[in-house]
Short mmCIF file of C-alpha atoms in Angstrom, two decimals:
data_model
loop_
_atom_site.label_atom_id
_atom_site.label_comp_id
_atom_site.label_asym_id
_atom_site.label_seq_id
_atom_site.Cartn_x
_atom_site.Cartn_y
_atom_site.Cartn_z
CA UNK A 538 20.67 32.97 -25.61
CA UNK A 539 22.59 33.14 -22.65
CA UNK A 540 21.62 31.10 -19.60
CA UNK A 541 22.76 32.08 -16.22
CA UNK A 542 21.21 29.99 -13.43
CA UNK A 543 22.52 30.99 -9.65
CA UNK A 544 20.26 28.98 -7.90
CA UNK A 545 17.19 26.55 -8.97
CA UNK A 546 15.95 24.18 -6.17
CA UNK A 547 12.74 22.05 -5.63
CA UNK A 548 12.25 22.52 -1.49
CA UNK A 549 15.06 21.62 -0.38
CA UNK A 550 17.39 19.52 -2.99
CA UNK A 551 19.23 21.95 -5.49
CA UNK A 552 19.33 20.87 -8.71
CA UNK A 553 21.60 23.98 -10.45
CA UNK A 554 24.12 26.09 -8.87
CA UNK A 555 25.95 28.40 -10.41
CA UNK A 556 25.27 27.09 -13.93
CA UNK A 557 25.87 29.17 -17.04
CA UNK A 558 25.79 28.39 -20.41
CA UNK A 559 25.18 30.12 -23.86
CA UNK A 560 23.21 28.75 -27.09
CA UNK A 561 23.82 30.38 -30.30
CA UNK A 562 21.25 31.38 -32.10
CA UNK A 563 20.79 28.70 -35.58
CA UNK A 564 22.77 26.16 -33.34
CA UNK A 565 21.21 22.73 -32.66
CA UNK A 566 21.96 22.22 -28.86
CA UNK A 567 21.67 18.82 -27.25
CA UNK A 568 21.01 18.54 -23.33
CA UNK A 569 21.74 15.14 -22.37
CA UNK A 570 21.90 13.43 -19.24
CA UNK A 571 20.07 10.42 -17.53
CA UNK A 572 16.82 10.66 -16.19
CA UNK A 573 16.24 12.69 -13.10
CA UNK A 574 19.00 15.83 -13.56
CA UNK A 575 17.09 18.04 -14.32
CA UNK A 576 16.67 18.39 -18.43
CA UNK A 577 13.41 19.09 -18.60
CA UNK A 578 13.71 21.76 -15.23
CA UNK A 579 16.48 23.49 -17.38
CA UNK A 580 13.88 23.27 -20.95
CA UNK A 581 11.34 24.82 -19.46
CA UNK A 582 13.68 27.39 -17.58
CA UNK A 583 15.30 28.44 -21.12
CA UNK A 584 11.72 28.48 -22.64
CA UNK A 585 10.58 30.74 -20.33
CA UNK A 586 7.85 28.48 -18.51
CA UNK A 587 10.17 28.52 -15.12
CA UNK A 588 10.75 31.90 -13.48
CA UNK A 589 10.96 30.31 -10.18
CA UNK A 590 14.66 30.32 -10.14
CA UNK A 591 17.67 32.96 -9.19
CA UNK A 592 19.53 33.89 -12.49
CA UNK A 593 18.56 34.89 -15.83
CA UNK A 594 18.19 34.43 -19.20
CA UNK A 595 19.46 37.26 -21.62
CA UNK A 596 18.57 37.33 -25.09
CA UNK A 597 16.16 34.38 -25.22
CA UNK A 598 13.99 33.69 -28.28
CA UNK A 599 10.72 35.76 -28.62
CA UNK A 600 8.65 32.69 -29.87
CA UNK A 601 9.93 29.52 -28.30
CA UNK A 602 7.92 26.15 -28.58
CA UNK A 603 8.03 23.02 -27.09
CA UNK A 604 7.29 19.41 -27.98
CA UNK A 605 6.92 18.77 -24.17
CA UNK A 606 7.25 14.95 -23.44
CA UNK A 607 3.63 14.49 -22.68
CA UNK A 608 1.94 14.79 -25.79
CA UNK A 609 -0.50 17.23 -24.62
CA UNK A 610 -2.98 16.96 -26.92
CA UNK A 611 -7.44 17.25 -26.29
CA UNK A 612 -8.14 13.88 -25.84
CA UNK A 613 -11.78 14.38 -27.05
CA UNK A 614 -11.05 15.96 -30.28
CA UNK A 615 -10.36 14.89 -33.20
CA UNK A 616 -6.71 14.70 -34.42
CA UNK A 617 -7.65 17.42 -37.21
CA UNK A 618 -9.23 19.85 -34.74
CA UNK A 619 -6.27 19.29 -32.47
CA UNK A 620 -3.92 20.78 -35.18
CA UNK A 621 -6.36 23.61 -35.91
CA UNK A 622 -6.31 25.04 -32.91
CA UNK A 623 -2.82 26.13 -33.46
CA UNK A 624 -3.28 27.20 -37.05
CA UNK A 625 -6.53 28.43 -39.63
CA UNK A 626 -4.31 26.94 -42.60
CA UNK A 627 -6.19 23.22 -43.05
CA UNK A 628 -4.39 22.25 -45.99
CA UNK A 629 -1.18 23.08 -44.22
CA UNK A 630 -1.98 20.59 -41.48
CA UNK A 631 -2.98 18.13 -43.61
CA UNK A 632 0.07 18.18 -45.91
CA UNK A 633 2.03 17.57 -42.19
CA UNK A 634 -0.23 15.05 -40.89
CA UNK A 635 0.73 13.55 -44.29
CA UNK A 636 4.49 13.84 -44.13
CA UNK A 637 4.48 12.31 -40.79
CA UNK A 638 2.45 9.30 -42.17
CA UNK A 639 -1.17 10.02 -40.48
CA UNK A 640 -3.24 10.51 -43.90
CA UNK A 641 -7.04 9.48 -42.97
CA UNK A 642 -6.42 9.62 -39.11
CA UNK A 643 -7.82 13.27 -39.42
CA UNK A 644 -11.02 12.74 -38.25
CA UNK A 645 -9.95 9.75 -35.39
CA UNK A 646 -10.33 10.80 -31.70
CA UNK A 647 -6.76 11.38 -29.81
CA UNK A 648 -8.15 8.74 -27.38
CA UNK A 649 -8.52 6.27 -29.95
CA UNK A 650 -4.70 6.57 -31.50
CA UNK A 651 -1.85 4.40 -29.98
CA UNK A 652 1.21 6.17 -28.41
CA UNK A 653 3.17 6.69 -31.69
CA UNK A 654 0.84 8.08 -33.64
CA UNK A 655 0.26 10.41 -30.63
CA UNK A 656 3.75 11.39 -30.35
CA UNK A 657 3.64 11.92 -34.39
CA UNK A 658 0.05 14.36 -33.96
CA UNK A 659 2.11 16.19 -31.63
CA UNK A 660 4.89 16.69 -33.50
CA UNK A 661 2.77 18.05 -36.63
CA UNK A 662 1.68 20.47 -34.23
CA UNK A 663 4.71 21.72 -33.20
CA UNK A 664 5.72 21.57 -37.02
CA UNK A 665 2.79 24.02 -37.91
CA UNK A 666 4.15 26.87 -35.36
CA UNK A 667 6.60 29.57 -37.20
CA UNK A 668 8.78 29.54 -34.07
CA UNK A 669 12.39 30.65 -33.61
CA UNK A 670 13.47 28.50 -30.81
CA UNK A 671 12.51 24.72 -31.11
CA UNK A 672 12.61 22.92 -27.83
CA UNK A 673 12.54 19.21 -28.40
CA UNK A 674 11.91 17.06 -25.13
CA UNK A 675 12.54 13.52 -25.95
CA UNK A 676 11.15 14.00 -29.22
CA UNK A 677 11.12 10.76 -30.42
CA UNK A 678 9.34 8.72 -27.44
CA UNK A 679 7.23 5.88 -28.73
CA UNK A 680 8.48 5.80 -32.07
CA UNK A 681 10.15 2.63 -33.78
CA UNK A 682 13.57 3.14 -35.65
CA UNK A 683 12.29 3.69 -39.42
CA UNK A 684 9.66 6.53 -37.76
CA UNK A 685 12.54 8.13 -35.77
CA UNK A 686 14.38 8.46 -38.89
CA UNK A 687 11.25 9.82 -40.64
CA UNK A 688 10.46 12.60 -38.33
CA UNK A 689 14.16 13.32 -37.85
CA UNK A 690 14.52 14.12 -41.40
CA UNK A 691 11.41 16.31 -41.36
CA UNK A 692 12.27 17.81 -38.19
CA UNK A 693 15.85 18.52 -39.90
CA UNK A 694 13.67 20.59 -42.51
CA UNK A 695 11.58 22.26 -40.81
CA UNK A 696 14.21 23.76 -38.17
CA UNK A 697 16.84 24.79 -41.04
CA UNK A 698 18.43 28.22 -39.77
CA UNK A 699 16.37 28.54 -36.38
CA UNK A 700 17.47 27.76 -32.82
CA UNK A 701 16.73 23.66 -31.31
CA UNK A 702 17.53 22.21 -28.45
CA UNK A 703 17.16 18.48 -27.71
CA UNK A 704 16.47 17.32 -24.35
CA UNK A 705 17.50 13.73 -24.51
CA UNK A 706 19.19 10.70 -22.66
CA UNK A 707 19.73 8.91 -25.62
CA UNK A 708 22.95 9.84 -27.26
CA UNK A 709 21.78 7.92 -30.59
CA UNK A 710 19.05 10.83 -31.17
CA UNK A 711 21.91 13.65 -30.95
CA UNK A 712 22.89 12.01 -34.27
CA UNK A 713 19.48 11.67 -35.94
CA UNK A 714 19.05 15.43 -35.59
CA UNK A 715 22.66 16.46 -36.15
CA UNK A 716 23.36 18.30 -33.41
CA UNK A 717 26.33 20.60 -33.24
CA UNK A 718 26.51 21.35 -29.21
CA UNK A 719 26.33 19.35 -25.81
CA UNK A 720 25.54 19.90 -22.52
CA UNK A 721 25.88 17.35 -20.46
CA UNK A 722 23.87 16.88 -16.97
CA UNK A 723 24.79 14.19 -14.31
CA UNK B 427 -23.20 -10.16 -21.35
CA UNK B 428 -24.49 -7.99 -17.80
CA UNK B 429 -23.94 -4.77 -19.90
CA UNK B 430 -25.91 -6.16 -22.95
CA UNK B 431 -28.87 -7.40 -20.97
CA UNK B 432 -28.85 -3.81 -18.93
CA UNK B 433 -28.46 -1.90 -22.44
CA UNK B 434 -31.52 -4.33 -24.28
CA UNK B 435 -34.14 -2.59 -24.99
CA UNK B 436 -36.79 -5.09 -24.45
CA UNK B 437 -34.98 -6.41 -20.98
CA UNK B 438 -36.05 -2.28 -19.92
CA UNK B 439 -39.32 -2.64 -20.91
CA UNK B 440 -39.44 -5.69 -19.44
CA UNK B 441 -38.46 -3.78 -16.14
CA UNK B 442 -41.38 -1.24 -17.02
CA UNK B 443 -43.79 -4.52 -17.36
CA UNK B 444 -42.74 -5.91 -14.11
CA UNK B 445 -43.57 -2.53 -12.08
CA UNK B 446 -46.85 -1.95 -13.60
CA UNK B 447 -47.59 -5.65 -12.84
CA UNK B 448 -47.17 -5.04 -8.99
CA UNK B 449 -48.63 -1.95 -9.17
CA UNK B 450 -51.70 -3.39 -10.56
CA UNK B 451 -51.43 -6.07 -8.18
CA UNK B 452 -51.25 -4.04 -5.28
CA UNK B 453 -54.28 -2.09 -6.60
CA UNK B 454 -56.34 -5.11 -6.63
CA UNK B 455 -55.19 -6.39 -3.51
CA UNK B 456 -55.92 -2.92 -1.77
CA UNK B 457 -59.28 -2.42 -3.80
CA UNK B 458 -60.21 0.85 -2.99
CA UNK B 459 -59.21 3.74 -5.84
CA UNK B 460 -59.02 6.54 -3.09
CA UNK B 461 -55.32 4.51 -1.98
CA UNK B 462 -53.97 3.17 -4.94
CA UNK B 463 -56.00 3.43 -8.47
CA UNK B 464 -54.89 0.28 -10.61
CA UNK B 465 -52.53 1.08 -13.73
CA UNK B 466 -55.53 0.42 -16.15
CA UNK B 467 -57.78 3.44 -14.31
CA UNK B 468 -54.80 6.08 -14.36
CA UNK B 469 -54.31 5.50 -18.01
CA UNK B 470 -58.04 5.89 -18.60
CA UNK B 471 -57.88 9.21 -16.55
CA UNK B 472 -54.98 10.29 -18.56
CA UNK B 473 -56.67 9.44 -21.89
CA UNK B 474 -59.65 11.63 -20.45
CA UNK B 475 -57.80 14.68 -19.77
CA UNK B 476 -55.84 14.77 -22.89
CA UNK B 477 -58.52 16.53 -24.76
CA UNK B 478 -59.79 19.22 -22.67
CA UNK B 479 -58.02 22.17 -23.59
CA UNK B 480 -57.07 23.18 -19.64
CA UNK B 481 -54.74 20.67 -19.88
CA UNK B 482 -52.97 21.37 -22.51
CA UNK B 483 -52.64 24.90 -21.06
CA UNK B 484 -52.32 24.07 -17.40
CA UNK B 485 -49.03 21.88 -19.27
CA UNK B 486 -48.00 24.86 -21.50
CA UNK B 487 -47.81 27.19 -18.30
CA UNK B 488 -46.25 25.36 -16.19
CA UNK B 489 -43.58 23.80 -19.17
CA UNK B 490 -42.94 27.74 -20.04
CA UNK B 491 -42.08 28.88 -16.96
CA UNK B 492 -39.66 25.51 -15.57
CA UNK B 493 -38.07 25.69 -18.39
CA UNK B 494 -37.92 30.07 -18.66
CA UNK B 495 -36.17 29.17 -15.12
CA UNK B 496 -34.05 26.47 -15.93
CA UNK B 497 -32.54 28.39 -19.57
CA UNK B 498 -31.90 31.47 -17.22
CA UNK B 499 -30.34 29.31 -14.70
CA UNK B 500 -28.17 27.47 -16.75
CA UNK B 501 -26.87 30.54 -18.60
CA UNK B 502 -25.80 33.08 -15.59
CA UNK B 503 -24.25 29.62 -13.45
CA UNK B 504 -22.28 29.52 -17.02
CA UNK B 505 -21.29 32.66 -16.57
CA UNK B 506 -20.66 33.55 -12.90
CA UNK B 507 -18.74 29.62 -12.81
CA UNK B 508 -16.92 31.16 -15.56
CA UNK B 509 -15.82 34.56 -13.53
CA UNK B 510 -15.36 31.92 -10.54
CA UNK B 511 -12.83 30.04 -12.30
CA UNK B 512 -10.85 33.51 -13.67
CA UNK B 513 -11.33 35.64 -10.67
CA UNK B 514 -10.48 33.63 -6.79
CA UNK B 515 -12.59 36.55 -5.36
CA UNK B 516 -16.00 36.11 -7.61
CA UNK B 517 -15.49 32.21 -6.20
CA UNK B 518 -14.80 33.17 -2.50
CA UNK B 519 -17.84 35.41 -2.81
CA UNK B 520 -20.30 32.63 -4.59
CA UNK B 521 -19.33 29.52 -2.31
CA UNK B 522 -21.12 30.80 0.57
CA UNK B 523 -24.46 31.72 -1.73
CA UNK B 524 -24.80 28.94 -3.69
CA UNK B 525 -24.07 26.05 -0.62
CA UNK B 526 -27.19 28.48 1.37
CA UNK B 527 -29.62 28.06 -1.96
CA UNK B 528 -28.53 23.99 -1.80
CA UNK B 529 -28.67 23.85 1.69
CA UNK B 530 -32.45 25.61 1.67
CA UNK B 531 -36.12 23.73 1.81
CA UNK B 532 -37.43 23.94 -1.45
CA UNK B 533 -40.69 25.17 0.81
CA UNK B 534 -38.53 28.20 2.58
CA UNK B 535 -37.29 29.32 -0.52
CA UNK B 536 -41.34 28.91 -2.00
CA UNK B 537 -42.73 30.72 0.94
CA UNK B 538 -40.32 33.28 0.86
CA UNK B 539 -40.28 33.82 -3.16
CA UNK B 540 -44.11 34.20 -2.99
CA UNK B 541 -43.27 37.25 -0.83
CA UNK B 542 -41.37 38.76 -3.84
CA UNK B 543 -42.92 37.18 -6.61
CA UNK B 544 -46.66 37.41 -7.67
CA UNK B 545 -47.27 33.44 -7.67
CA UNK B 546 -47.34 33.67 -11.34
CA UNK B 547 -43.70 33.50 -11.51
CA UNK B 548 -43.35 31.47 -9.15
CA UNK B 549 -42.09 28.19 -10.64
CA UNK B 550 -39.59 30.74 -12.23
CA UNK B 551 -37.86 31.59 -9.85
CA UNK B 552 -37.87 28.51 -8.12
CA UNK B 553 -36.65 26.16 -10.55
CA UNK B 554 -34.05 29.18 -11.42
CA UNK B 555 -32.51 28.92 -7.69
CA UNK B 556 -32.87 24.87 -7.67
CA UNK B 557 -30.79 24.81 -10.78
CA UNK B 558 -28.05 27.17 -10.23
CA UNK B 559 -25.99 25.75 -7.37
CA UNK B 560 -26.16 22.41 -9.81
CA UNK B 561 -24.77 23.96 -12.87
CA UNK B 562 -22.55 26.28 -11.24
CA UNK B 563 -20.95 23.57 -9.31
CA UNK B 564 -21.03 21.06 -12.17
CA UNK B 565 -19.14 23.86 -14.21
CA UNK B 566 -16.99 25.25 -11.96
CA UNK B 567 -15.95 21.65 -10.74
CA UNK B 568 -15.37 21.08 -14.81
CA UNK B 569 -13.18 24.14 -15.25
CA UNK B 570 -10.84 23.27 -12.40
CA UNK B 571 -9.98 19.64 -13.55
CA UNK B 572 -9.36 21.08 -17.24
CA UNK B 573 -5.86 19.43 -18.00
CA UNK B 574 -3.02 22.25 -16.54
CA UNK B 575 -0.80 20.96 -19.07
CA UNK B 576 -2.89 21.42 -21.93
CA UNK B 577 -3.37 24.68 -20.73
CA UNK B 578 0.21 25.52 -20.74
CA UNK B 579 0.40 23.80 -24.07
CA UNK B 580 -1.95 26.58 -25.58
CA UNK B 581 -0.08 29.53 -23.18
CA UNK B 582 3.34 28.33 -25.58
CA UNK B 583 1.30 27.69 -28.72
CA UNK B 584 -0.39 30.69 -28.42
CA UNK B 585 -3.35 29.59 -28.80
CA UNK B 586 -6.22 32.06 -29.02
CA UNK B 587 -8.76 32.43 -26.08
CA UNK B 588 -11.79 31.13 -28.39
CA UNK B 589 -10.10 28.27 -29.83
CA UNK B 590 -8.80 27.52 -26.56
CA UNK B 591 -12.91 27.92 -25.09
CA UNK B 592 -13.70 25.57 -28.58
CA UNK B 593 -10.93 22.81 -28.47
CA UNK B 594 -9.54 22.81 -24.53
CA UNK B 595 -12.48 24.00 -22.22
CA UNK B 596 -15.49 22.61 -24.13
CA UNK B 597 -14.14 19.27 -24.82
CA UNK B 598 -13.22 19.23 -20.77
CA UNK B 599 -16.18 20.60 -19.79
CA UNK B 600 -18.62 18.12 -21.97
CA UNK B 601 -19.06 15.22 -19.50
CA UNK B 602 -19.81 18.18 -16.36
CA UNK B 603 -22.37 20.29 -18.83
CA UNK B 604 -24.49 16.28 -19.38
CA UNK B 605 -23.96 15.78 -16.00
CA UNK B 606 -25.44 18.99 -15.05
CA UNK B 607 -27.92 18.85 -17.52
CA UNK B 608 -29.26 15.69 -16.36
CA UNK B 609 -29.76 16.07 -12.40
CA UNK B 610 -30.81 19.74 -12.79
CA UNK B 611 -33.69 19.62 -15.43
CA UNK B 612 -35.44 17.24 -13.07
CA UNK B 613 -34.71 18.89 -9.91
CA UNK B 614 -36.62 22.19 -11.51
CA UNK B 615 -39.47 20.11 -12.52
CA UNK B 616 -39.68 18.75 -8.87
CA UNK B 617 -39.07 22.18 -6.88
CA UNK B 618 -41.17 24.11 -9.73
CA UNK B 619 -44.62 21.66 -9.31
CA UNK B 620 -43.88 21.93 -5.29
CA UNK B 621 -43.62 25.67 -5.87
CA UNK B 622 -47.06 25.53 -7.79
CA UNK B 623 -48.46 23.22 -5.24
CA UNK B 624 -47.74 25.77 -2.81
CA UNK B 625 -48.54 28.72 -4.14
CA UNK B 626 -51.20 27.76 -6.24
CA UNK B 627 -51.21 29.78 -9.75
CA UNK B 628 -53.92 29.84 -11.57
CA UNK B 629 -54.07 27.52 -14.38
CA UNK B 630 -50.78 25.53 -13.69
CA UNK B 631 -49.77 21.98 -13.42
CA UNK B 632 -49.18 22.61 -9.46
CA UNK B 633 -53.10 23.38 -9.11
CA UNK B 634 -54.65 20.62 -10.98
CA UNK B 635 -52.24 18.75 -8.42
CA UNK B 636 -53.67 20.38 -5.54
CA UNK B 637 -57.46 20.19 -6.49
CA UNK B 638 -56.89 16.51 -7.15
CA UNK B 639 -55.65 16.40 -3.45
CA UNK B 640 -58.44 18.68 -2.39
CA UNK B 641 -61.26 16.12 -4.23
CA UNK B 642 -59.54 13.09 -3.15
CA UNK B 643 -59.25 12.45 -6.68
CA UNK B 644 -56.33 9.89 -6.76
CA UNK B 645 -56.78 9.18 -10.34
CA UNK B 646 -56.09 12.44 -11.23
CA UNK B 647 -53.11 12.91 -8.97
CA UNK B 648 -51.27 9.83 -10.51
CA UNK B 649 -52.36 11.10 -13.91
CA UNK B 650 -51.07 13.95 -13.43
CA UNK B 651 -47.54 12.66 -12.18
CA UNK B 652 -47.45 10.62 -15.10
CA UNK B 653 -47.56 13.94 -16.96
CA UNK B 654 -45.20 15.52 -15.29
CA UNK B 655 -42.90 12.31 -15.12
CA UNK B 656 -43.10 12.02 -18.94
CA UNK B 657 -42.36 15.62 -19.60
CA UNK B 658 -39.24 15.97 -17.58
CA UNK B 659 -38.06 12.74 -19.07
CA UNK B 660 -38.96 14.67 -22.80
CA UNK B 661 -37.14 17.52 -22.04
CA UNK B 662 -33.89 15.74 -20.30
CA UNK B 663 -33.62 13.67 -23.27
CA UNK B 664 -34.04 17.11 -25.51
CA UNK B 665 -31.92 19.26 -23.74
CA UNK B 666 -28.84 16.08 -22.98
CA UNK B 667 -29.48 15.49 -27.25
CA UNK B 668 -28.90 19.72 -28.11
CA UNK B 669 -26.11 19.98 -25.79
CA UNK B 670 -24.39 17.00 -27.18
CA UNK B 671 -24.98 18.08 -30.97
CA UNK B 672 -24.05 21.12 -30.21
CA UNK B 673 -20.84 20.45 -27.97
CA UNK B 674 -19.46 17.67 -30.89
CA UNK B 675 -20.44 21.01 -33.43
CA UNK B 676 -18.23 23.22 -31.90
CA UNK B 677 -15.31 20.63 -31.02
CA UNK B 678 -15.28 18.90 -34.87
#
């Protein structure tokens, strides 16, 4: 993929100018950069869910998906039903939900689950999608250390020869995913 | 300890008790049945007209049509609150109709409809056009505060437009479709016995109202509220409990 970016600005602050960049296809990019710079501008610019920018993107990935930082799940569904939506295999869903530590949560409500577990449903999600581009925006939010390592490791499978990019600030998660690329923001 | 006392089931009969205890005070104190029959009399009145078969079809008649009215109503605000939410024009084109329909008397729209409408079918369409701006407001109003990000979610999931209806809009729209659900079923029992009462048809609720009026037959007018009172609270209760089973049916 090969991002060009002559101009992105919100009103009137600029936040890229004449930025380009490539990400090889298999790599494992990390964006880095402290909050505010504009990661998650650039994620969603790669991904495709940004055209309002001068630039372009050539040979971007024809299935991208995103573990966006909100977890974005129905809050009045069950945590089963929420994974269903994105796939008709159940026993698929509830081999990840397993993997990620959430066997017999299936049937709880989103609303009644604290933060990590959450972050964990939303990360099965994104686990069930046959994507080639993974976009991963501070992935690991709400988790303690043992569950980071956890869903690293299964991340780490699940990505094998496809494209990810992390969007972190935390330099200790470029590690935990083995990333092979930086780019630096701010 | 507020919430329990308000959710006690005894403490809201006890609120029942206390009302009919005026009332029946008030009665006494008044003493003449042409103002205010007691509690006591209206029940007896009640008990009376329970097994003559006109009432049972002056209440089938009038319970057909309301509710004929209502089902119609509910289903094309659905569906033009749907179009509404897809299409800016169908919305910009709606606004002005449906705030004229809330805006109207209940007795313009009656006097009017009866111009139509043989009076039959009256409560029909009246309870249809007392419901719509209700449900397509409730609706529409649902479908616009549906989570954008959730929405984008599906767009990059790819997410199929029936399981996004099933596990996005539905789940949203639940608390709007009660809502709806609730104030609507007894505004078409109010506008559809004032549509009856105005345009008399033969054989309905609306009439026996009228005559009671006509006789000065006070009994039978609170009687007859009672009736009406305790269907619409039936049927809210009914339609509230089907929407519910159905909505957690479609989301589990």
């Amino acid at each position: 993929m090969k991002v060009y970016i002559k101009e992105k600005r919100f009103g009137d602050k600029v936040i890229f100018h004449d930025s380009q960049f490539s990400v090889p296809s298999g790599s494992r990019t990390a964006i880095l950069g402290p909050s505010g710079v504009g990661k998650t501008t650039l994620m969603r610019i790669m991904a495709g869910l940004d055209n309002d920018f001068s630039g372009s993107i050539e040979d971007g990935p024809s299935f991208p998906v995103v573990l966006f930082q909100e977890d974005r799940l129905s809050e009045r569904i069950s945590v089963l039903s929420n994974l269903l939506a994105v796939t008709k295999d159940r026993e698929k869903a509830e081999h990840v939900l397993s993997e990620l530590a959430l066997s017999g949560e299936e049937k709880q409500h989103i609303h009644e689950l604290s933060g990590g577990m959450r972050r964990r449903v939303a990360i099965a999600r994104m686990l069930l999608l046959d994507a080639d581009c993974i976009f991963l925006d501070e992935p690991f939010r709400g988790l303690d250390d043992d569950m980071r390592r956890r869903v690293a490791g299964i991340i780490s499978k699940h990505v094998e020869n496809r494209t990810l990019v992390l969007i972190t600030h935390d330099e200790d998660e470029l590690e935990l995913l083995k990333t092979d690329r930086i780019i630096r923001l701010g | 300890m507020t919430s329990t006392i308000r959710e006690n089931k005894l403490f809201k009969a006890g609120g029942v008790v206390f009302w009919l205890i005026i009332w029946e005070g008030a009665s006494l104190l008044i003493n003449e049945e042409l103002f205010l029959p007691s509690p006591v009399r209206v029940a007896v009145r009640l008990f009376q007209l329970l097994p003559e078969a006109s009432f049972w079809s002056a209440v089938f008649f009038t319970l057909f049509r309301i509710l004929l009215g209502f089902l119609l109503s509910v289903l094309t605000a659905s569906i033009l609150a749907s179009l509404s939410y897809r299409f800016p024009l169908v919305s910009i084109l709606s606004s002005p109709l449906v705030k004229t329909v809330r805006a109207t008397p209940v007795a313009s729209i009656v006097i009017l409809v009866l111009v139509w409408v043989h009076s039959r079918n009256l409560s029909v369409v009246i309870s249809f056009l007392m419901v719509f701006p209700v449900v397509y407001t409730n609706i529409l109003e649902g479908l616009v505060s549906t989570d954008k990000d959730l929405i984008e979610a599906a767009s990059v999931y790819r997410i199929t437009r029936l399981k996004r209806i099933r596990y996005i809009y539905l789940p949203s729209l639940s608390p709007y479709i009660q809502s709806a659900i609730s104030t609507s079923l007894g505004l078409a029992w109010k506008s559809g016995i004032a549509a009856e009462v105005i345009g008399l048809p033969d054989g309905s609720i609306g009439e026996r109202v009228y005559e009671a009026k006509i006789y000065l037959s006070t009994p039978d007018l609170f009687a007859w509220t009672v009736v009406i009172i305790i269907l619409a609270f039936l049927f809210e209760r009914f339609f509230l409990f089907v929407s519910s089973s159905l909505l957690r049916r479609a989301e589990s």
